[in-house]
Short mmCIF file of C-alpha atoms in Angstrom, two decimals:
data_model
loop_
_atom_site.label_atom_id
_atom_site.label_comp_id
_atom_site.label_asym_id
_atom_site.label_seq_id
_atom_site.Cartn_x
_atom_site.Cartn_y
_atom_site.Cartn_z
CA MET Q 1 -2.84 4.76 1.67
CA ALA Q 2 -5.76 6.38 3.29
CA GLU Q 3 -6.69 3.56 5.54
CA LEU Q 4 -8.94 4.04 8.34
CA ALA Q 5 -8.67 3.01 12.35
CA GLU Q 6 -5.04 1.90 11.76
CA VAL Q 7 -3.85 5.17 12.75
CA PRO Q 8 -2.64 6.11 16.21
CA VAL Q 9 -3.71 9.88 17.59
CA PRO Q 10 -0.36 11.14 18.48
CA PRO Q 11 -1.17 12.54 22.25
CA SER Q 12 -1.74 16.08 22.31
CA GLY Q 13 1.54 16.94 24.64
CA GLU Q 14 3.95 15.12 21.73
CA ILE Q 15 1.92 17.43 19.32
CA LEU Q 16 2.13 20.35 21.10
CA ALA Q 17 6.19 19.74 22.03
CA GLN Q 18 6.36 19.67 17.67
CA LEU Q 19 4.51 22.32 16.66
CA GLY Q 20 7.06 24.95 18.82
CA GLU Q 21 7.38 27.61 16.93
CA LEU Q 22 5.66 27.03 13.85
CA LYS Q 23 2.92 29.62 12.64
CA ARG Q 24 -0.13 28.00 12.53
CA ILE Q 25 -4.18 29.24 11.99
CA ALA Q 26 -7.23 28.43 12.28
CA ILE Q 27 -8.91 28.26 9.68
CA VAL Q 28 -13.28 28.96 11.51
CA PRO Q 29 -15.87 29.50 8.33
CA SER Q 30 -19.27 30.33 9.69
CA LEU Q 31 -22.49 31.65 8.81
CA ASN Q 32 -24.72 32.71 11.60
CA GLU Q 33 -23.19 30.78 14.43
CA GLU Q 34 -23.14 33.16 16.79
CA ALA Q 35 -24.97 29.82 19.57
CA SER Q 36 -21.15 28.27 18.30
CA VAL Q 37 -18.51 30.58 17.19
CA GLY Q 38 -17.16 31.90 20.91
CA ARG Q 39 -17.19 28.16 22.15
CA VAL Q 40 -15.21 26.57 19.23
CA ILE Q 41 -12.94 29.84 20.13
CA ASP Q 42 -11.86 29.29 23.41
CA GLU Q 43 -11.98 24.94 22.90
CA ILE Q 44 -9.41 25.43 20.01
CA ARG Q 45 -7.32 28.15 22.78
CA ALA Q 46 -7.51 25.56 25.36
CA PHE Q 47 -6.22 22.97 22.78
CA ASP Q 48 -3.76 24.60 21.79
CA PRO Q 49 -2.42 28.74 22.20
CA GLY Q 50 -0.82 28.87 20.14
CA PHE Q 51 -3.37 28.62 17.47
CA ASP Q 52 -3.98 31.54 15.35
CA ILE Q 53 -7.47 31.98 14.72
CA VAL Q 54 -9.23 33.69 11.71
CA VAL Q 55 -13.04 33.30 11.63
CA VAL Q 56 -14.13 33.84 8.85
CA ASP Q 57 -18.02 34.95 8.42
CA ASP Q 58 -19.39 34.19 5.28
CA GLY Q 59 -22.75 37.18 5.29
CA SER Q 60 -23.74 36.19 9.07
CA THR Q 61 -26.93 38.12 10.44
CA ASP Q 62 -26.10 37.69 13.44
CA ARG Q 63 -23.54 38.31 16.32
CA THR Q 64 -21.41 35.80 14.81
CA ALA Q 65 -18.77 38.08 13.74
CA GLY Q 66 -18.73 40.28 17.13
CA ILE Q 67 -18.64 37.67 19.73
CA ALA Q 68 -15.71 36.04 16.93
CA ALA Q 69 -13.94 39.93 17.67
CA ASP Q 70 -14.73 39.46 21.15
CA ARG Q 71 -12.88 36.54 21.75
CA GLY Q 72 -9.67 38.21 19.81
CA ALA Q 73 -9.75 36.01 16.68
CA HIS Q 74 -8.64 37.48 13.42
CA VAL Q 75 -12.22 38.27 11.45
CA LEU Q 76 -12.59 38.03 8.08
CA ARG Q 77 -16.19 39.67 7.19
CA LEU Q 78 -17.16 38.86 3.86
CA PRO Q 79 -19.77 41.35 2.16
CA PHE Q 80 -22.38 39.16 1.55
CA ASN Q 81 -22.35 34.95 1.17
CA LEU Q 82 -20.15 33.95 -1.08
CA GLY Q 83 -20.63 29.91 -0.12
CA ILE Q 84 -18.59 27.88 1.68
CA GLY Q 85 -16.10 28.02 -0.73
CA GLY Q 86 -15.44 30.55 -1.24
CA ALA Q 87 -14.88 31.11 2.35
CA MET Q 88 -12.65 29.11 3.00
CA GLN Q 89 -10.43 30.34 0.21
CA THR Q 90 -11.05 33.81 2.01
CA GLY Q 91 -9.20 32.09 5.11
CA TYR Q 92 -6.77 29.96 2.91
CA ARG Q 93 -5.21 33.96 1.09
CA PHE Q 94 -4.97 35.08 4.91
CA ALA Q 95 -2.90 32.22 5.93
CA PHE Q 96 -0.73 32.47 2.80
CA GLU Q 97 -0.50 36.49 2.67
CA HIS Q 98 0.67 35.87 6.05
CA GLY Q 99 2.89 33.00 6.02
CA TYR Q 100 1.77 30.32 7.97
CA ASP Q 101 3.04 26.68 7.64
CA LEU Q 102 -0.01 24.50 9.38
CA ALA Q 103 -3.41 25.71 8.70
CA VAL Q 104 -6.88 23.76 10.00
CA GLN Q 105 -10.41 24.07 9.20
CA VAL Q 106 -12.92 23.89 12.20
CA ASP Q 107 -16.42 24.62 11.09
CA GLY Q 108 -17.97 26.90 13.52
CA ASP Q 109 -21.01 25.35 14.54
CA GLY Q 110 -19.55 23.08 16.69
CA GLN Q 111 -19.03 20.12 15.03
CA HIS Q 112 -15.33 19.64 14.52
CA ASP Q 113 -13.86 18.90 18.39
CA PRO Q 114 -10.42 21.08 18.98
CA ALA Q 115 -9.77 18.52 21.12
CA GLN Q 116 -9.17 15.98 18.10
CA LEU Q 117 -7.29 18.59 16.22
CA PRO Q 118 -3.88 16.20 16.94
CA ALA Q 119 -5.13 13.33 15.09
CA ILE Q 120 -5.09 15.48 11.67
CA ILE Q 121 -2.37 17.23 12.46
CA GLY Q 122 -0.07 14.50 13.37
CA PRO Q 123 0.21 13.50 10.09
CA VAL Q 124 1.22 16.82 8.42
CA LEU Q 125 3.66 17.49 10.79
CA ALA Q 126 4.92 14.81 10.91
CA GLY Q 127 5.65 15.29 6.91
CA ASP Q 128 3.17 11.68 6.38
CA ALA Q 129 0.28 14.20 4.40
CA ASP Q 130 0.81 17.54 2.61
CA LEU Q 131 -3.58 17.10 3.76
CA CYS Q 132 -4.76 15.18 6.50
CA VAL Q 133 -8.47 14.77 6.35
CA GLY Q 134 -10.54 14.03 9.72
CA SER Q 135 -12.94 11.18 8.74
CA ARG Q 136 -16.42 10.20 10.10
CA PHE Q 137 -16.71 6.56 9.26
CA ALA Q 138 -14.50 4.63 11.50
CA GLU Q 139 -15.45 2.52 13.65
CA GLY Q 140 -17.36 3.30 16.62
CA SER Q 141 -18.35 7.18 15.67
CA GLY Q 142 -21.50 6.63 15.29
CA TYR Q 143 -22.26 8.67 12.50
CA GLN Q 144 -26.28 9.55 11.57
CA SER Q 145 -27.33 11.40 9.13
CA SER Q 146 -30.27 11.31 6.98
CA PHE Q 147 -31.05 8.44 3.68
CA ALA Q 148 -30.23 11.35 1.05
CA ARG Q 149 -26.77 11.87 2.67
CA ARG Q 150 -25.82 8.87 3.21
CA VAL Q 151 -26.45 7.98 -0.67
CA GLY Q 152 -24.51 10.34 -2.06
CA ILE Q 153 -21.44 10.14 0.68
CA ARG Q 154 -21.07 6.93 -0.07
CA VAL Q 155 -21.67 7.75 -3.53
CA PHE Q 156 -18.81 10.15 -3.80
CA ALA Q 157 -16.63 8.35 -1.73
CA TYR Q 158 -16.60 5.88 -4.10
CA VAL Q 159 -16.28 8.09 -7.42
CA VAL Q 160 -13.73 9.96 -5.14
CA SER Q 161 -11.44 6.69 -4.73
CA ALA Q 162 -11.31 5.75 -8.59
CA VAL Q 163 -10.23 8.77 -9.36
CA VAL Q 164 -7.54 9.39 -6.91
CA ARG Q 165 -6.16 5.53 -7.40
CA GLN Q 166 -6.88 6.24 -2.99
CA ARG Q 167 -9.20 4.76 -0.71
CA VAL Q 168 -11.27 7.64 0.25
CA THR Q 169 -13.83 7.56 2.93
CA ASP Q 170 -15.70 10.46 4.29
CA THR Q 171 -15.34 13.27 1.01
CA THR Q 172 -16.96 15.68 2.72
CA SER Q 173 -15.05 16.20 6.44
CA GLY Q 174 -14.19 20.06 6.15
CA PHE Q 175 -12.09 19.08 9.44
CA ARG Q 176 -8.53 19.15 8.05
CA ALA Q 177 -4.92 20.48 8.08
CA VAL Q 178 -2.96 21.88 5.38
CA ASN Q 179 0.86 21.93 5.16
CA ARG Q 180 2.42 25.28 4.00
CA LYS Q 181 2.12 23.49 0.58
CA GLY Q 182 -1.31 22.86 0.64
CA ILE Q 183 -2.13 26.33 2.04
CA ALA Q 184 -0.84 27.83 -1.37
CA LEU Q 185 -2.66 26.05 -4.00
CA PHE Q 186 -6.20 26.74 -1.92
CA ALA Q 187 -5.22 30.18 -1.86
CA ALA Q 188 -5.06 30.67 -5.11
CA ASP Q 189 -7.58 28.05 -7.06
CA TYR Q 190 -10.28 26.50 -4.36
CA PRO Q 191 -13.81 24.66 -5.74
CA HIS Q 192 -16.42 26.71 -5.00
CA ASP Q 193 -20.08 26.08 -3.20
CA TYR Q 194 -19.46 22.56 -2.07
CA PRO Q 195 -16.19 22.39 -2.07
CA GLU Q 196 -14.40 19.42 0.03
CA VAL Q 197 -14.81 16.68 -2.67
CA GLU Q 198 -13.09 18.84 -5.39
CA ALA Q 199 -10.61 19.72 -2.86
CA THR Q 200 -10.43 16.26 -2.21
CA VAL Q 201 -9.07 15.22 -5.89
CA MET Q 202 -7.73 18.50 -6.34
CA SER Q 203 -5.28 18.12 -3.95
CA VAL Q 204 -4.48 14.45 -5.27
CA LYS Q 205 -4.24 15.70 -9.09
CA HIS Q 206 -1.74 17.82 -8.28
CA LYS Q 207 0.41 15.16 -6.26
CA LEU Q 208 -0.07 16.64 -2.46
CA ARG Q 209 -0.55 13.20 -0.06
CA LEU Q 210 -3.84 12.81 1.22
CA ARG Q 211 -4.42 10.97 4.09
CA GLU Q 212 -7.77 9.89 5.69
CA VAL Q 213 -7.40 9.60 9.88
CA PRO Q 214 -10.64 8.61 12.04
CA VAL Q 215 -12.09 11.82 14.01
CA VAL Q 216 -15.39 11.42 15.95
CA MET Q 217 -17.51 14.62 14.77
CA ARG Q 218 -20.43 15.93 17.26
CA GLU Q 219 -24.02 17.08 17.09
CA ARG Q 220 -24.05 20.90 16.04
CA ALA Q 221 -24.14 23.47 18.46
CA GLY Q 222 -26.25 25.61 16.36
CA GLY Q 223 -26.73 26.96 13.38
CA ALA Q 224 -28.50 24.97 10.20
CA SER Q 225 -27.16 22.62 8.63
CA SER Q 226 -26.12 24.92 5.10
CA ILE Q 227 -27.05 21.37 2.85
CA THR Q 228 -30.82 20.16 2.29
CA ALA Q 229 -31.98 16.78 1.38
CA PHE Q 230 -33.08 18.89 -2.63
CA ARG Q 231 -30.01 20.65 -2.31
CA SER Q 232 -28.50 17.79 -2.01
CA ILE Q 233 -29.77 15.97 -5.04
CA TYR Q 234 -28.15 19.50 -7.02
CA TYR Q 235 -24.98 19.38 -5.56
CA MET Q 236 -24.54 15.96 -5.94
CA THR Q 237 -24.94 16.65 -9.84
CA LYS Q 238 -23.10 19.50 -10.23
CA VAL Q 239 -20.06 17.93 -7.88
CA LEU Q 240 -19.59 15.36 -10.05
CA LEU Q 241 -20.06 16.80 -13.48
CA ALA Q 242 -16.96 19.11 -11.54
CA ILE Q 243 -15.57 15.76 -10.77
CA PHE Q 244 -15.05 14.40 -14.49
CA VAL Q 245 -14.47 17.87 -16.26
CA GLY Q 246 -11.40 18.45 -13.74
CA LEU Q 247 -10.06 15.24 -15.30
CA PHE Q 248 -9.57 17.01 -18.33
CA ARG Q 249 -8.54 20.55 -17.14
CA ARG Q 250 -5.92 22.23 -16.46
CA TYR Q 251 -3.45 22.30 -13.50
CA ALA Q 252 -4.56 25.94 -11.35
CA VAL Q 253 -1.01 27.49 -10.65
CA PRO Q 254 -0.32 27.34 -7.11
CA LEU Q 255 1.01 30.93 -6.07
CA GLU Q 256 3.95 31.96 -6.34
CA GLU Q 257 5.94 32.79 -2.71
CA ASP Q 258 6.41 36.20 -3.40
CA HIS Q 259 2.93 36.69 -4.31
CA HIS Q 260 1.35 39.81 -3.23
CA ARG Q 261 -2.44 39.54 -3.56
CA MET I 1 -42.41 11.00 -39.40
CA THR I 2 -39.28 13.45 -38.72
CA PRO I 3 -37.32 13.47 -42.72
CA LEU I 4 -34.39 11.53 -41.68
CA PRO I 5 -31.93 15.23 -42.38
CA VAL I 6 -34.38 17.01 -40.23
CA SER I 7 -32.97 14.46 -37.22
CA ILE I 8 -28.88 14.15 -38.38
CA ALA I 9 -28.56 17.93 -38.32
CA ALA I 10 -31.14 18.17 -34.47
CA ALA I 11 -28.72 15.89 -33.12
CA VAL I 12 -25.39 17.05 -34.81
CA ALA I 13 -26.20 20.63 -34.03
CA SER I 14 -27.37 19.57 -29.52
CA PHE I 15 -24.06 17.93 -29.97
CA LEU I 16 -21.54 20.43 -30.55
CA LEU I 17 -23.83 22.45 -28.01
CA LEU I 18 -22.88 19.74 -25.38
CA LEU I 19 -19.48 19.74 -27.20
CA ILE I 20 -19.35 23.62 -26.28
CA VAL I 21 -20.02 23.96 -23.34
CA PHE I 22 -18.08 21.39 -22.16
CA GLU I 23 -15.12 22.86 -23.36
CA LEU I 24 -16.47 26.12 -21.64
CA ILE I 25 -16.32 23.73 -18.09
CA ARG I 26 -12.25 22.77 -18.75
CA SER I 27 -11.29 25.78 -20.08
CA ARG I 28 -12.69 27.75 -17.00
CA ARG I 29 -14.63 29.87 -19.17
CA LEU I 30 -18.22 28.57 -17.52
CA ARG I 31 -18.71 27.28 -13.86
CA GLU I 32 -20.89 24.32 -13.18
CA ARG I 33 -24.10 25.52 -11.50
CA TYR I 34 -24.60 27.79 -14.66
CA ALA I 35 -23.04 24.43 -17.39
CA LEU I 36 -26.34 22.65 -15.76
CA LEU I 37 -29.05 23.56 -17.46
CA TRP I 38 -26.87 24.44 -20.74
CA LEU I 39 -26.14 20.53 -20.44
CA LEU I 40 -29.05 20.03 -19.69
CA THR I 41 -30.93 21.60 -23.31
CA GLY I 42 -28.17 19.41 -25.36
CA ALA I 43 -29.27 16.23 -23.37
CA VAL I 44 -33.08 16.44 -24.07
CA LEU I 45 -32.46 17.65 -27.58
CA LEU I 46 -30.43 14.71 -28.13
CA ALA I 47 -32.01 12.60 -27.60
CA LEU I 48 -35.16 13.66 -28.93
CA SER I 49 -33.40 13.78 -32.70
CA VAL I 50 -31.94 10.23 -31.89
CA TRP I 51 -34.58 9.13 -30.44
CA ARG I 52 -36.72 9.43 -34.37
CA GLY I 53 -40.17 7.42 -32.49
CA GLY I 54 -40.23 9.05 -29.65
CA LEU I 55 -40.26 12.17 -30.69
CA ASN I 56 -43.75 11.46 -33.34
CA THR I 57 -45.28 10.18 -30.44
CA ILE I 58 -44.91 13.22 -28.21
CA ALA I 59 -45.76 15.40 -31.19
CA SER I 60 -49.02 13.25 -31.27
CA TRP I 61 -49.38 13.66 -27.70
CA PHE I 62 -50.37 17.85 -28.83
CA GLY I 63 -51.88 16.94 -32.10
CA VAL I 64 -49.53 18.24 -34.20
CA GLU I 65 -49.17 15.27 -36.95
CA THR I 66 -47.79 17.58 -39.84
CA TYR I 67 -45.20 18.27 -38.56
CA PRO I 68 -42.68 16.25 -35.89
CA PRO I 69 -39.33 18.38 -35.23
CA ALA I 70 -42.12 21.35 -35.06
CA ILE I 71 -42.15 20.13 -30.91
CA LEU I 72 -37.79 19.90 -31.33
CA GLY I 73 -38.18 23.56 -32.05
CA ALA I 74 -40.69 24.47 -29.29
CA VAL I 75 -38.76 22.63 -26.45
CA GLY I 76 -34.97 24.37 -27.66
CA ALA I 77 -37.79 26.89 -26.64
CA LEU I 78 -39.16 26.56 -23.97
CA PHE I 79 -35.17 25.50 -22.74
CA ILE I 80 -33.82 28.87 -23.99
CA LEU I 81 -37.04 30.85 -21.64
CA VAL I 82 -35.84 28.82 -18.44
CA VAL I 83 -32.06 29.46 -19.26
CA LEU I 84 -33.10 33.27 -19.79
CA LEU I 85 -34.88 33.27 -16.52
CA HIS I 86 -32.22 31.52 -14.55
CA TYR I 87 -30.03 34.53 -16.02
CA SER I 88 -32.47 37.57 -14.37
CA THR I 89 -31.93 36.22 -11.49
CA VAL I 90 -28.23 35.89 -11.41
CA ILE I 91 -27.94 39.53 -13.06
CA SER I 92 -30.65 39.93 -10.12
CA ARG I 93 -28.05 38.38 -7.26
CA LEU I 94 -25.11 40.14 -8.93
CA SER I 95 -26.63 43.85 -9.28
CA ASP I 96 -27.58 43.20 -5.06
CA GLN I 97 -23.98 42.15 -4.50
CA ASN I 98 -22.95 44.47 -6.28
CA THR I 99 -24.46 47.33 -4.77
CA ILE I 100 -22.77 46.14 -1.41
CA LEU I 101 -19.69 45.98 -2.69
CA ALA I 102 -19.13 49.43 -4.30
CA GLN I 103 -20.60 50.47 -0.25
CA ARG I 104 -18.27 48.62 1.99
CA LEU I 105 -15.59 50.50 -0.40
CA ALA I 106 -17.03 53.66 0.58
CA LEU I 107 -17.00 52.71 3.48
CA LEU I 108 -13.44 51.48 4.27
CA GLU I 109 -12.07 54.64 1.74
CA GLN I 110 -13.66 56.56 4.93
CA GLN I 111 -12.26 54.49 6.94
CA GLN I 112 -8.87 54.44 5.62
CA ARG I 113 -8.68 58.50 4.70
CA GLU I 114 -10.25 59.75 8.03
CA GLY I 115 -8.92 57.22 10.39
CA VAL I 116 -10.81 55.22 13.08
CA THR I 117 -10.62 54.21 16.30
CA GLU I 118 -12.22 50.97 16.99
CA PRO I 119 -15.26 50.51 14.50
CA SER I 120 -18.82 50.59 16.97
CA ARG I 121 -20.45 46.90 16.61
#
């Protein structure tokens, strides 16, 4: 069960020691984040230089890709905007094909603080979870949002919790860690458009163990949120439909280890 | 008043549409984002077929006194028009993206053939 505020965050040092030689990668989806992507890369390295970093540039028109490449990150430059779902799956395919054992998602806009990576990595490393999601709705996180978004977040939390029979508070958080099992699943099948909600449901349907841990997110350092108030209604309808239909859908097959392209 | 057989036939037809769309999404042959308009079409037509009094009222707004089911046809036609227009925008986007893909592929092939050192930014 996902329990909030009761999961002690392991100290970074302990996590770093456990990471050891594990092949690990940070997937950083970015769309026009030239103001923040460099800092995100630096902060991930500051937490743990052993992390490989792949920036998935989802059709940026600014210097995002150049800045990331200058810092020595792998850059996957999509020829046009695929949306966050298509971009994330590109990162997972990269992670799968290059044999990574652990992947974390860190947004290129700077809202996720790499210093909090130990919180989401901990349960995956300990073998308690296949997918660990950082939730904003822990006590004292002080998360602020627009009214439409708060309603959407509530509805999703309620629906997803009912569907996966486990308490989920933050279905739209993109601050996540997955093990090899999760990488194989997400490389094979990742939802479109506004994917975090569906990805959560999908993982549980595939018997991946889901866990939420409290994290604090920051104000966006740059760029503009991809979700406006008007679009959120459209997305809500679409995602609810997707969850509903997903209940009747056959499971996708995770990629096999000998799969190549 | 709408003849009962017309209402029943229309209701069955729109229900079938909803069923087919649902099955297409379920079997992953139709993405949710392209299905929403079809579902809306089916739902509105179903509602108008079942709610016979409502259809009469709407027909009278438009001065259609002789044969209210004509409104069903008009609403159906309107939705088909919207769906088609939506597809035109989708096709336009796809062909733009196709162009970009072909261009990227040509550039990559050229790089692979001739070898490339550090790409200039």
